[in-house]
mmCIF file of C-alpha atoms in Angstrom:
data_model
loop_
_atom_site.group_PDB
_atom_site.id
_atom_site.type_symbol
_atom_site.label_atom_id
_atom_site.label_comp_id
_atom_site.label_asym_id
_atom_site.label_seq_id
_atom_site.Cartn_x
_atom_site.Cartn_y
_atom_site.Cartn_z
ATOM 1 C CA MET A 205 -13.867 5.899 -23.887
ATOM 2 C CA GLN A 206 -12.055 6.514 -20.624
ATOM 3 C CA PHE A 207 -10.178 3.726 -18.844
ATOM 4 C CA HIS A 208 -9.195 4.445 -15.279
ATOM 5 C CA THR A 209 -7.708 2.666 -12.282
ATOM 6 C CA GLU A 210 -5.710 3.807 -9.263
ATOM 7 C CA MET A 211 -2.601 3.586 -11.441
ATOM 8 C CA TYR A 212 -3.618 5.488 -14.569
ATOM 9 C CA ASN A 213 -6.267 7.544 -16.307
ATOM 10 C CA LEU A 214 -6.340 7.121 -20.074
ATOM 11 C CA PHE A 215 -8.679 8.476 -22.734
ATOM 12 C CA ILE A 216 -8.771 6.813 -26.154
ATOM 13 C CA PRO A 217 -10.853 8.274 -29.020
ATOM 14 C CA PRO A 218 -13.739 5.956 -30.007
ATOM 15 C CA ALA A 219 -12.541 5.500 -33.608
ATOM 16 C CA PHE A 220 -9.101 4.307 -32.477
ATOM 17 C CA LEU A 221 -10.611 2.072 -29.815
ATOM 18 C CA ILE A 222 -13.000 0.397 -32.261
ATOM 19 C CA ALA A 223 -10.270 -0.016 -34.875
ATOM 20 C CA GLY A 224 -7.842 -1.462 -32.319
ATOM 21 C CA ALA A 225 -10.414 -3.818 -30.826
ATOM 22 C CA SER A 226 -11.550 -5.037 -34.250
ATOM 23 C CA LEU A 227 -7.989 -5.581 -35.466
ATOM 24 C CA PHE A 228 -7.064 -7.411 -32.264
ATOM 25 C CA SER A 229 -10.094 -9.706 -32.533
ATOM 26 C CA PHE A 230 -9.414 -10.366 -36.226
ATOM 27 C CA ILE A 231 -5.748 -11.230 -35.590
ATOM 28 C CA ILE A 232 -6.524 -13.626 -32.719
ATOM 29 C CA THR A 233 -9.111 -15.499 -34.781
ATOM 30 C CA PHE A 234 -7.145 -15.447 -38.032
ATOM 31 C CA PHE A 235 -3.945 -16.851 -36.539
ATOM 32 C CA SER A 236 -5.763 -19.330 -34.285
ATOM 33 C CA ILE A 237 -7.627 -21.110 -37.068
ATOM 34 C CA PRO A 238 -4.647 -22.911 -38.703
ATOM 35 C CA SER A 239 -3.704 -24.360 -35.297
ATOM 36 C CA VAL A 240 -7.301 -25.411 -34.629
ATOM 37 C CA VAL A 241 -7.404 -27.075 -38.062
ATOM 38 C CA ARG A 242 -4.187 -29.023 -37.421
ATOM 39 C CA VAL A 243 -5.318 -30.251 -33.999
ATOM 40 C CA SER A 244 -8.755 -31.193 -35.384
ATOM 41 C CA GLN A 245 -7.174 -33.224 -38.175
ATOM 42 C CA ILE A 246 -4.762 -34.997 -35.827
ATOM 43 C CA LYS A 247 -7.536 -35.879 -33.349
ATOM 44 C CA GLY A 248 -10.085 -36.713 -36.045
ATOM 45 C CA LEU A 249 -12.440 -33.923 -34.934
ATOM 46 C CA VAL A 250 -14.039 -33.394 -38.327
ATOM 47 C CA ALA A 251 -17.485 -33.263 -39.896
ATOM 48 C CA HIS A 252 -17.977 -36.205 -42.236
ATOM 49 C CA PRO A 253 -20.124 -35.965 -45.403
ATOM 50 C CA ASN A 254 -23.614 -37.444 -45.183
ATOM 51 C CA GLY A 255 -26.767 -37.439 -47.243
ATOM 52 C CA ARG A 256 -27.914 -34.063 -45.928
ATOM 53 C CA THR A 257 -24.757 -31.937 -45.910
ATOM 54 C CA THR A 258 -23.226 -30.407 -49.042
ATOM 55 C CA HIS A 259 -19.496 -30.900 -48.378
ATOM 56 C CA THR A 260 -17.725 -33.859 -49.960
ATOM 57 C CA TYR A 261 -14.762 -34.529 -47.662
ATOM 58 C CA PRO A 262 -14.084 -34.541 -43.889
ATOM 59 C CA THR A 263 -13.648 -30.970 -42.639
ATOM 60 C CA PRO A 264 -12.687 -29.634 -39.174
ATOM 61 C CA ASN A 265 -15.715 -28.118 -37.449
ATOM 62 C CA LEU A 266 -14.215 -26.279 -34.471
ATOM 63 C CA GLY A 267 -14.116 -22.791 -35.993
ATOM 64 C CA GLY A 268 -16.136 -21.536 -33.036
ATOM 65 C CA VAL A 269 -13.110 -22.106 -30.789
ATOM 66 C CA ALA A 270 -11.091 -19.431 -32.630
ATOM 67 C CA ILE A 271 -14.071 -17.053 -32.759
ATOM 68 C CA PHE A 272 -14.660 -17.498 -29.034
ATOM 69 C CA ALA A 273 -11.026 -16.654 -28.301
ATOM 70 C CA GLY A 274 -11.085 -13.529 -30.458
ATOM 71 C CA VAL A 275 -14.371 -12.245 -29.052
ATOM 72 C CA ILE A 276 -13.901 -12.947 -25.366
ATOM 73 C CA ILE A 277 -10.285 -11.709 -25.076
ATOM 74 C CA SER A 278 -10.984 -8.536 -27.046
ATOM 75 C CA SER A 279 -14.189 -7.819 -25.107
ATOM 76 C CA VAL A 280 -12.432 -8.049 -21.751
ATOM 77 C CA ILE A 281 -9.585 -5.776 -22.878
ATOM 78 C CA PHE A 282 -11.427 -3.137 -24.885
ATOM 79 C CA THR A 283 -15.001 -2.673 -23.653
ATOM 80 C CA GLY A 284 -14.110 -0.730 -20.511
ATOM 81 C CA ILE A 285 -15.811 -0.043 -17.201
ATOM 82 C CA PRO A 286 -19.397 0.813 -18.318
ATOM 83 C CA THR A 287 -20.254 -2.825 -19.126
ATOM 84 C CA ALA A 288 -18.236 -4.474 -16.331
ATOM 85 C CA HIS A 289 -21.307 -5.665 -14.396
ATOM 86 C CA GLU A 290 -23.097 -6.998 -17.471
ATOM 87 C CA LEU A 291 -19.923 -8.293 -19.106
ATOM 88 C CA LYS A 292 -19.153 -10.811 -16.370
ATOM 89 C CA TYR A 293 -22.544 -12.468 -16.847
ATOM 90 C CA MET A 294 -22.158 -12.328 -20.634
ATOM 91 C CA ILE A 295 -18.812 -14.099 -20.285
ATOM 92 C CA ALA A 296 -20.397 -16.715 -17.993
ATOM 93 C CA ALA A 297 -23.118 -17.353 -20.593
ATOM 94 C CA MET A 298 -20.561 -17.462 -23.422
ATOM 95 C CA LEU A 299 -18.474 -19.990 -21.491
ATOM 96 C CA ILE A 300 -21.460 -22.286 -21.030
ATOM 97 C CA ILE A 301 -22.427 -22.025 -24.705
ATOM 98 C CA PHE A 302 -18.793 -22.608 -25.658
ATOM 99 C CA PHE A 303 -18.454 -25.840 -23.687
ATOM 100 C CA VAL A 304 -21.890 -27.131 -24.723
ATOM 101 C CA GLY A 305 -21.075 -26.453 -28.373
ATOM 102 C CA LEU A 306 -17.584 -27.912 -28.054
ATOM 103 C CA LYS A 307 -18.928 -31.110 -26.515
ATOM 104 C CA ASP A 308 -21.546 -31.395 -29.272
ATOM 105 C CA ASP A 309 -18.981 -30.775 -32.009
ATOM 106 C CA MET A 310 -16.645 -33.436 -30.625
ATOM 107 C CA TYR A 311 -19.206 -36.004 -29.468
ATOM 108 C CA PRO A 312 -22.825 -35.222 -30.501
ATOM 109 C CA MET A 313 -25.129 -34.658 -27.532
ATOM 110 C CA VAL A 314 -28.731 -35.733 -27.113
ATOM 111 C CA ALA A 315 -31.113 -32.820 -27.688
ATOM 112 C CA TYR A 316 -32.308 -32.412 -24.099
ATOM 113 C CA LYS A 317 -28.760 -32.111 -22.696
ATOM 114 C CA LYS A 318 -27.927 -29.479 -25.290
ATOM 115 C CA ALA A 319 -31.136 -27.627 -24.377
ATOM 116 C CA ILE A 320 -30.234 -27.706 -20.669
ATOM 117 C CA GLY A 321 -26.906 -26.044 -21.456
ATOM 118 C CA GLN A 322 -28.571 -23.331 -23.551
ATOM 119 C CA ILE A 323 -31.210 -22.689 -20.892
ATOM 120 C CA SER A 324 -28.540 -22.452 -18.171
ATOM 121 C CA ALA A 325 -26.634 -19.825 -20.155
ATOM 122 C CA VAL A 326 -29.773 -17.765 -20.798
ATOM 123 C CA VAL A 327 -30.957 -17.941 -17.173
ATOM 124 C CA ILE A 328 -27.563 -16.782 -15.890
ATOM 125 C CA ILE A 329 -27.536 -13.714 -18.096
ATOM 126 C CA MET A 330 -31.197 -12.881 -17.339
ATOM 127 C CA ILE A 331 -31.527 -13.413 -13.584
ATOM 128 C CA PRO A 332 -28.247 -12.563 -11.806
ATOM 129 C CA GLY A 333 -27.258 -10.420 -14.792
ATOM 130 C CA ASN A 334 -30.576 -8.528 -14.579
ATOM 131 C CA PHE A 335 -30.640 -8.510 -18.383
ATOM 132 C CA TYR A 336 -34.059 -8.679 -20.032
ATOM 133 C CA VAL A 337 -36.460 -6.783 -22.288
ATOM 134 C CA THR A 338 -38.338 -4.172 -20.277
ATOM 135 C CA SER A 339 -40.732 -2.702 -22.864
ATOM 136 C CA LEU A 340 -42.429 -3.574 -26.159
ATOM 137 C CA HIS A 341 -42.514 0.108 -27.139
ATOM 138 C CA GLY A 342 -46.141 0.151 -28.237
ATOM 139 C CA PHE A 343 -46.228 -3.218 -30.006
ATOM 140 C CA PHE A 344 -49.935 -4.161 -29.891
ATOM 141 C CA GLY A 345 -50.351 -1.143 -27.617
ATOM 142 C CA ILE A 346 -48.041 -2.594 -24.949
ATOM 143 C CA TYR A 347 -45.231 -0.560 -23.401
ATOM 144 C CA THR A 348 -43.815 -1.489 -19.970
ATOM 145 C CA ILE A 349 -44.296 -5.190 -19.239
ATOM 146 C CA PRO A 350 -44.357 -7.137 -15.943
ATOM 147 C CA TYR A 351 -41.172 -8.764 -14.724
ATOM 148 C CA GLY A 352 -42.372 -12.321 -15.328
ATOM 149 C CA LEU A 353 -43.475 -11.566 -18.884
ATOM 150 C CA SER A 354 -40.181 -9.724 -19.516
ATOM 151 C CA LEU A 355 -38.223 -12.809 -18.509
ATOM 152 C CA GLY A 356 -40.425 -15.060 -20.643
ATOM 153 C CA LEU A 357 -40.067 -12.945 -23.792
ATOM 154 C CA THR A 358 -36.318 -12.545 -23.275
ATOM 155 C CA PHE A 359 -35.945 -16.281 -22.741
ATOM 156 C CA ILE A 360 -37.764 -17.018 -26.018
ATOM 157 C CA LEU A 361 -35.699 -14.427 -27.913
ATOM 158 C CA PHE A 362 -32.399 -15.893 -26.703
ATOM 159 C CA LEU A 363 -33.319 -19.506 -27.458
ATOM 160 C CA ALA A 364 -34.806 -18.562 -30.837
ATOM 161 C CA LEU A 365 -31.633 -16.806 -31.987
ATOM 162 C CA ILE A 366 -29.212 -19.362 -30.540
ATOM 163 C CA ASN A 367 -31.004 -22.219 -32.301
ATOM 164 C CA SER A 368 -31.859 -20.389 -35.524
ATOM 165 C CA PHE A 369 -28.185 -19.617 -36.188
ATOM 166 C CA ASN A 370 -27.382 -23.215 -35.343
ATOM 167 C CA LEU A 371 -29.949 -24.382 -37.923
ATOM 168 C CA ILE A 372 -28.987 -22.044 -40.787
ATOM 169 C CA ASP A 373 -25.330 -23.062 -40.594
ATOM 170 C CA GLY A 374 -25.716 -25.396 -43.553
ATOM 171 C CA ILE A 375 -23.600 -23.888 -46.338
ATOM 172 C CA ASP A 376 -20.268 -22.076 -46.376
ATOM 173 C CA GLY A 377 -20.320 -18.499 -45.140
ATOM 174 C CA LEU A 378 -24.034 -18.236 -44.403
ATOM 175 C CA ALA A 379 -24.249 -18.089 -40.601
ATOM 176 C CA SER A 380 -20.987 -16.138 -40.289
ATOM 177 C CA GLY A 381 -21.973 -13.777 -43.132
ATOM 178 C CA ILE A 382 -25.322 -12.961 -41.559
ATOM 179 C CA GLY A 383 -23.538 -12.584 -38.221
ATOM 180 C CA ILE A 384 -21.145 -10.047 -39.777
ATOM 181 C CA ILE A 385 -23.959 -8.013 -41.328
ATOM 182 C CA CYS A 386 -26.099 -7.975 -38.178
ATOM 183 C CA SER A 387 -23.235 -7.234 -35.776
ATOM 184 C CA VAL A 388 -22.008 -4.353 -37.972
ATOM 185 C CA PHE A 389 -25.571 -2.984 -38.002
ATOM 186 C CA PHE A 390 -25.762 -3.109 -34.204
ATOM 187 C CA GLY A 391 -22.248 -1.700 -33.881
ATOM 188 C CA ILE A 392 -23.092 1.321 -36.047
ATOM 189 C CA VAL A 393 -26.390 1.973 -34.250
ATOM 190 C CA PHE A 394 -24.804 1.651 -30.806
ATOM 191 C CA LEU A 395 -21.975 3.984 -31.838
ATOM 192 C CA LYS A 396 -24.368 6.543 -33.283
ATOM 193 C CA ASP A 397 -26.314 6.561 -30.027
ATOM 194 C CA LYS A 398 -23.182 6.813 -27.864
ATOM 195 C CA HIS A 399 -23.284 3.310 -26.374
ATOM 196 C CA LEU A 400 -19.608 2.756 -27.059
ATOM 197 C CA SER A 401 -18.984 -0.466 -25.159
ATOM 198 C CA TYR A 402 -21.711 -2.289 -27.053
ATOM 199 C CA ALA A 403 -20.556 -0.721 -30.313
ATOM 200 C CA ILE A 404 -17.084 -2.145 -29.660
ATOM 201 C CA MET A 405 -18.530 -5.585 -28.956
ATOM 202 C CA GLY A 406 -20.485 -5.457 -32.212
ATOM 203 C CA PHE A 407 -17.390 -4.663 -34.264
ATOM 204 C CA ILE A 408 -15.303 -7.220 -32.324
ATOM 205 C CA LEU A 409 -17.761 -9.960 -33.269
ATOM 206 C CA ALA A 410 -17.846 -8.794 -36.898
ATOM 207 C CA ALA A 411 -14.035 -8.777 -37.132
ATOM 208 C CA SER A 412 -13.690 -12.253 -35.643
ATOM 209 C CA LEU A 413 -16.357 -13.612 -37.988
ATOM 210 C CA LEU A 414 -14.654 -11.935 -40.947
ATOM 211 C CA ALA A 415 -11.432 -13.822 -40.167
ATOM 212 C CA PHE A 416 -13.381 -17.073 -39.950
ATOM 213 C CA PHE A 417 -15.311 -16.259 -43.158
ATOM 214 C CA TYR A 418 -12.035 -16.130 -45.087
ATOM 215 C CA PHE A 419 -11.059 -19.678 -44.114
ATOM 216 C CA ASN A 420 -14.582 -21.084 -44.350
ATOM 217 C CA VAL A 421 -15.419 -19.689 -47.798
ATOM 218 C CA LEU A 422 -12.034 -19.234 -49.478
ATOM 219 C CA GLY A 423 -9.864 -21.606 -47.491
ATOM 220 C CA LYS A 424 -8.413 -24.714 -49.091
ATOM 221 C CA LYS A 425 -5.550 -25.885 -46.926
ATOM 222 C CA ASN A 426 -7.149 -24.621 -43.698
ATOM 223 C CA LYS A 427 -10.856 -24.852 -44.525
ATOM 224 C CA ILE A 428 -12.991 -25.055 -41.394
ATOM 225 C CA PHE A 429 -16.652 -25.013 -40.324
ATOM 226 C CA LEU A 430 -18.288 -23.030 -37.514
ATOM 227 C CA GLY A 431 -19.611 -26.019 -35.633
ATOM 228 C CA ASP A 432 -22.244 -25.642 -32.922
ATOM 229 C CA THR A 433 -19.699 -23.767 -30.811
ATOM 230 C CA GLY A 434 -19.544 -20.931 -33.330
ATOM 231 C CA SER A 435 -23.153 -20.825 -34.524
ATOM 232 C CA MET A 436 -24.624 -20.815 -31.011
ATOM 233 C CA LEU A 437 -22.130 -18.160 -29.894
ATOM 234 C CA ILE A 438 -23.229 -15.891 -32.765
ATOM 235 C CA GLY A 439 -26.875 -16.380 -31.793
ATOM 236 C CA LEU A 440 -26.158 -15.644 -28.124
ATOM 237 C CA LEU A 441 -24.250 -12.431 -28.836
ATOM 238 C CA LEU A 442 -26.817 -11.129 -31.333
ATOM 239 C CA ALA A 443 -29.541 -11.836 -28.773
ATOM 240 C CA ILE A 444 -27.573 -9.756 -26.249
ATOM 241 C CA PHE A 445 -27.348 -6.912 -28.780
ATOM 242 C CA ALA A 446 -31.068 -7.235 -29.550
ATOM 243 C CA VAL A 447 -32.093 -6.957 -25.885
ATOM 244 C CA ARG A 448 -29.789 -3.980 -25.338
ATOM 245 C CA PHE A 449 -31.178 -2.320 -28.475
ATOM 246 C CA MET A 450 -34.734 -2.748 -27.151
ATOM 247 C CA ASN A 451 -33.825 -1.270 -23.773
ATOM 248 C CA PHE A 452 -31.982 1.867 -24.836
ATOM 249 C CA ASP A 453 -33.441 5.224 -23.847
ATOM 250 C CA SER A 454 -35.969 6.228 -26.524
ATOM 251 C CA SER A 455 -34.981 9.891 -26.205
ATOM 252 C CA THR A 456 -31.542 9.166 -27.662
ATOM 253 C CA MET A 457 -32.182 6.236 -29.999
ATOM 254 C CA TYR A 458 -31.927 6.847 -33.739
ATOM 255 C CA PHE A 459 -34.939 4.585 -34.193
ATOM 256 C CA LYS A 460 -36.916 6.340 -31.427
ATOM 257 C CA ASN A 461 -37.642 2.898 -29.926
ATOM 258 C CA ASN A 462 -41.318 2.894 -30.911
ATOM 259 C CA ALA A 463 -40.210 0.784 -33.882
ATOM 260 C CA SER A 464 -37.605 -1.355 -32.094
ATOM 261 C CA PRO A 465 -39.446 -4.718 -32.296
ATOM 262 C CA GLY A 466 -40.167 -4.198 -35.996
ATOM 263 C CA VAL A 467 -36.619 -3.087 -36.779
ATOM 264 C CA LEU A 468 -35.150 -6.051 -34.904
ATOM 265 C CA PHE A 469 -37.422 -8.473 -36.741
ATOM 266 C CA LEU A 470 -36.368 -7.178 -40.153
ATOM 267 C CA VAL A 471 -32.663 -7.147 -39.242
ATOM 268 C CA LEU A 472 -32.793 -10.746 -37.961
ATOM 269 C CA ILE A 473 -35.503 -12.029 -40.303
ATOM 270 C CA VAL A 474 -33.335 -14.449 -42.311
ATOM 271 C CA PRO A 475 -32.532 -16.904 -39.484
ATOM 272 C CA LEU A 476 -35.822 -16.358 -37.623
ATOM 273 C CA PHE A 477 -38.124 -16.729 -40.633
ATOM 274 C CA ASP A 478 -36.305 -19.728 -42.094
ATOM 275 C CA THR A 479 -36.367 -21.545 -38.753
ATOM 276 C CA ALA A 480 -40.077 -20.810 -38.208
ATOM 277 C CA ARG A 481 -40.859 -21.857 -41.786
ATOM 278 C CA VAL A 482 -38.973 -25.169 -41.514
ATOM 279 C CA PHE A 483 -40.508 -25.988 -38.119
ATOM 280 C CA LEU A 484 -44.012 -25.324 -39.486
ATOM 281 C CA LEU A 485 -43.423 -27.510 -42.566
ATOM 282 C CA ARG A 486 -42.177 -30.387 -40.421
ATOM 283 C CA LEU A 487 -45.165 -30.144 -38.074
ATOM 284 C CA LEU A 488 -47.576 -30.107 -41.021
ATOM 285 C CA ARG A 489 -45.895 -33.300 -42.249
ATOM 286 C CA LYS A 490 -46.305 -34.765 -38.739
ATOM 287 C CA GLN A 491 -42.544 -34.871 -38.225
ATOM 288 C CA SER A 492 -40.499 -33.705 -35.276
ATOM 289 C CA PRO A 493 -39.611 -30.013 -35.747
ATOM 290 C CA PHE A 494 -36.044 -30.934 -34.769
ATOM 291 C CA GLN A 495 -35.654 -33.678 -37.387
ATOM 292 C CA ALA A 496 -32.899 -32.632 -39.784
ATOM 293 C CA ASP A 497 -33.758 -32.418 -43.484
ATOM 294 C CA ARG A 498 -33.005 -30.391 -46.615
ATOM 295 C CA THR A 499 -36.009 -28.040 -46.572
ATOM 296 C CA HIS A 500 -34.074 -24.940 -45.547
ATOM 297 C CA ILE A 501 -33.998 -22.107 -48.064
ATOM 298 C CA HIS A 502 -30.201 -22.308 -48.284
ATOM 299 C CA HIS A 503 -30.407 -25.983 -49.306
ATOM 300 C CA ARG A 504 -32.825 -25.172 -52.122
ATOM 301 C CA LEU A 505 -30.703 -22.262 -53.306
ATOM 302 C CA HIS A 506 -27.583 -24.412 -53.247
ATOM 303 C CA ASP A 507 -29.337 -27.049 -55.366
ATOM 304 C CA ILE A 508 -30.307 -24.362 -57.895
ATOM 305 C CA CYS A 509 -27.001 -22.463 -57.964
ATOM 306 C CA GLY A 510 -24.707 -25.454 -57.523
ATOM 307 C CA SER A 511 -22.390 -23.245 -55.477
ATOM 308 C CA HIS A 512 -22.026 -22.351 -51.812
ATOM 309 C CA ILE A 513 -20.719 -18.879 -52.647
ATOM 310 C CA LYS A 514 -23.598 -18.029 -54.986
ATOM 311 C CA ALA A 515 -26.283 -19.301 -52.612
ATOM 312 C CA THR A 516 -24.712 -17.524 -49.635
ATOM 313 C CA GLY A 517 -24.261 -14.324 -51.640
ATOM 314 C CA ILE A 518 -27.945 -14.258 -52.592
ATOM 315 C CA ILE A 519 -29.119 -14.730 -48.996
ATOM 316 C CA LEU A 520 -26.693 -12.111 -47.637
ATOM 317 C CA LEU A 521 -27.943 -9.665 -50.277
ATOM 318 C CA VAL A 522 -31.524 -10.364 -49.181
ATOM 319 C CA ASN A 523 -30.489 -9.743 -45.559
ATOM 320 C CA LEU A 524 -29.057 -6.356 -46.567
ATOM 321 C CA VAL A 525 -32.291 -5.511 -48.397
ATOM 322 C CA PHE A 526 -34.304 -6.213 -45.257
ATOM 323 C CA ILE A 527 -31.982 -3.990 -43.187
ATOM 324 C CA LEU A 528 -32.413 -1.169 -45.705
ATOM 325 C CA LEU A 529 -36.163 -1.748 -45.509
ATOM 326 C CA ALA A 530 -35.956 -1.446 -41.707
ATOM 327 C CA LEU A 531 -34.139 1.886 -42.055
ATOM 328 C CA PHE A 532 -36.704 3.126 -44.570
ATOM 329 C CA LEU A 533 -39.719 2.008 -42.505
ATOM 330 C CA ARG A 534 -38.352 2.844 -39.050
ATOM 331 C CA ARG A 535 -40.987 5.528 -38.431
ATOM 332 C CA ILE A 536 -44.036 3.330 -39.065
ATOM 333 C CA ASN A 537 -45.677 1.154 -36.426
ATOM 334 C CA ASN A 538 -44.300 -2.239 -35.476
ATOM 335 C CA GLU A 539 -47.297 -4.277 -36.577
ATOM 336 C CA LEU A 540 -47.227 -2.998 -40.152
ATOM 337 C CA MET A 541 -43.443 -3.331 -40.391
ATOM 338 C CA ILE A 542 -43.524 -6.958 -39.258
ATOM 339 C CA LEU A 543 -46.469 -7.758 -41.541
ATOM 340 C CA LEU A 544 -44.630 -6.343 -44.553
ATOM 341 C CA GLY A 545 -41.483 -8.248 -43.572
ATOM 342 C CA VAL A 546 -43.312 -11.577 -43.280
ATOM 343 C CA ALA A 547 -45.126 -11.017 -46.602
ATOM 344 C CA LEU A 548 -41.884 -10.209 -48.444
ATOM 345 C CA ALA A 549 -39.978 -13.074 -46.805
ATOM 346 C CA THR A 550 -42.756 -15.526 -47.694
ATOM 347 C CA PHE A 551 -42.735 -14.378 -51.313
ATOM 348 C CA LEU A 552 -38.939 -14.590 -51.598
ATOM 349 C CA SER A 553 -38.783 -18.006 -49.919
ATOM 350 C CA TYR A 554 -41.072 -19.533 -52.567
ATOM 351 C CA ILE A 555 -38.987 -18.359 -55.508
ATOM 352 C CA PRO A 556 -36.426 -21.214 -55.124
ATOM 353 C CA ILE A 557 -39.298 -23.706 -54.718
ATOM 354 C CA PHE A 558 -40.947 -22.400 -57.887
ATOM 355 C CA ILE A 559 -37.677 -22.605 -59.853
ATOM 356 C CA THR A 560 -37.035 -26.162 -58.610
ATOM 357 C CA LYS A 561 -40.506 -27.295 -59.659
ATOM 358 C CA ARG A 562 -40.163 -25.678 -63.098
ATOM 359 C CA ARG A 563 -36.840 -27.440 -63.644
ATOM 360 C CA SER A 564 -38.335 -30.744 -62.527
ATOM 361 C CA VAL A 565 -41.223 -30.374 -64.988
ATOM 362 C CA ALA A 566 -38.823 -29.401 -67.795
ATOM 363 C CA ARG A 567 -36.665 -32.502 -67.179
ATOM 364 C CA ASN A 568 -39.717 -34.757 -67.286
#
C-alpha cells in the first residue's frame, strides 16, 4: 500500500503492513485490558452472577473498551487513503455503537433506547456513507436491486449481526472466537482479491479480539467479559465486511460473486442461525423474542460439557466446518448452498437437545 502526502511518499509491502497493523492492534488491546479491569473493579462496573449466566463471581464487563481502542486507532493509522471516505463514516458508526454499549454495560438501557442507538449508527454508515448492498448476484434470480430495497436489506443485515453477536455472548470466548474466525476469513479473501485496506481491517479486528480472548478465556487475575460494547462492535464490523464482500467486482472475486449470499450465510451461520432459532422458539411459546433465557445452543452445550472452553471449542470447530463447506460449495447456486447450511445447522443444533433428554431419562 502507498501512503502519500505533500511531505512524503512511502510504499510499504502488504505483508509488513498487515503484520504491523495486527501487532499494533494486539498490543493496544492487550496492555489496555489490565487497566480497564482495575478501573472496573474500583468503580464496581462488573457483571454479577444471576440465574441465567454461567459465571460464579462478579467480573468486569468492559472488554469492548480495549477492543475499540485497538481497532479504531490501528484502522486510522494503517488502512491508508483508499478507504478514507468510507472510514470516516465507519468510525462515526463505531463511536455510536461504542457509547451505546458502554452506557448499557454501566447502567442497563431499556430496549428501545438501545435500538435507537443501533439504528442511528446503521443509518449514518448507509446514507451519508453511501454504503449498502447493491446486488443479490442471482439469488432467486435477482441481480441489481433498487435503491430503497438495497437500503432495507442492508439495514436488516447490520441489525441482525449486531444483535446476534450480542445474544451469543453467553460463555467465555464464544463471540470473540467466532469474531476472530470470521474476520480472518474476510481478511484473507480481501487480501487475495487485492482489497488491501479491508484486509488490514479484518486482521486488525482479529488481532484485537485475540488479545481479549486470552484474558477472557485464560485470564484469572485480569479476567474480563466483552460486554455489549464489544459484542455489538464485532457485529457492526463483520456487517461492514459482509456488505463490502457482496459489492466487490465479480470479475476479480475469488468466489465469483454469484455465490456471495450463500458464502456469507455459511460463514456467519453460527450467530445468525442461533438467534433465528431462539427467536422462533420464544414466539412459539408466546414469549417476547427479546426475553432472556437459557435456550441458546451454547447454554445447552455448557450444561453437557460442564466447561466454557469445551463448549466454545465445539462451536468454533463447527464454525470452521461451515467455512470449509462454503469454500467447497462456492461454485453452486445460492439457494442450494443456503438450504444445505440450514439443514446441517438444524441437525447439529438438536444434538445437544437429544443428549440432554437422554441424560434426563437415564437419571429418572
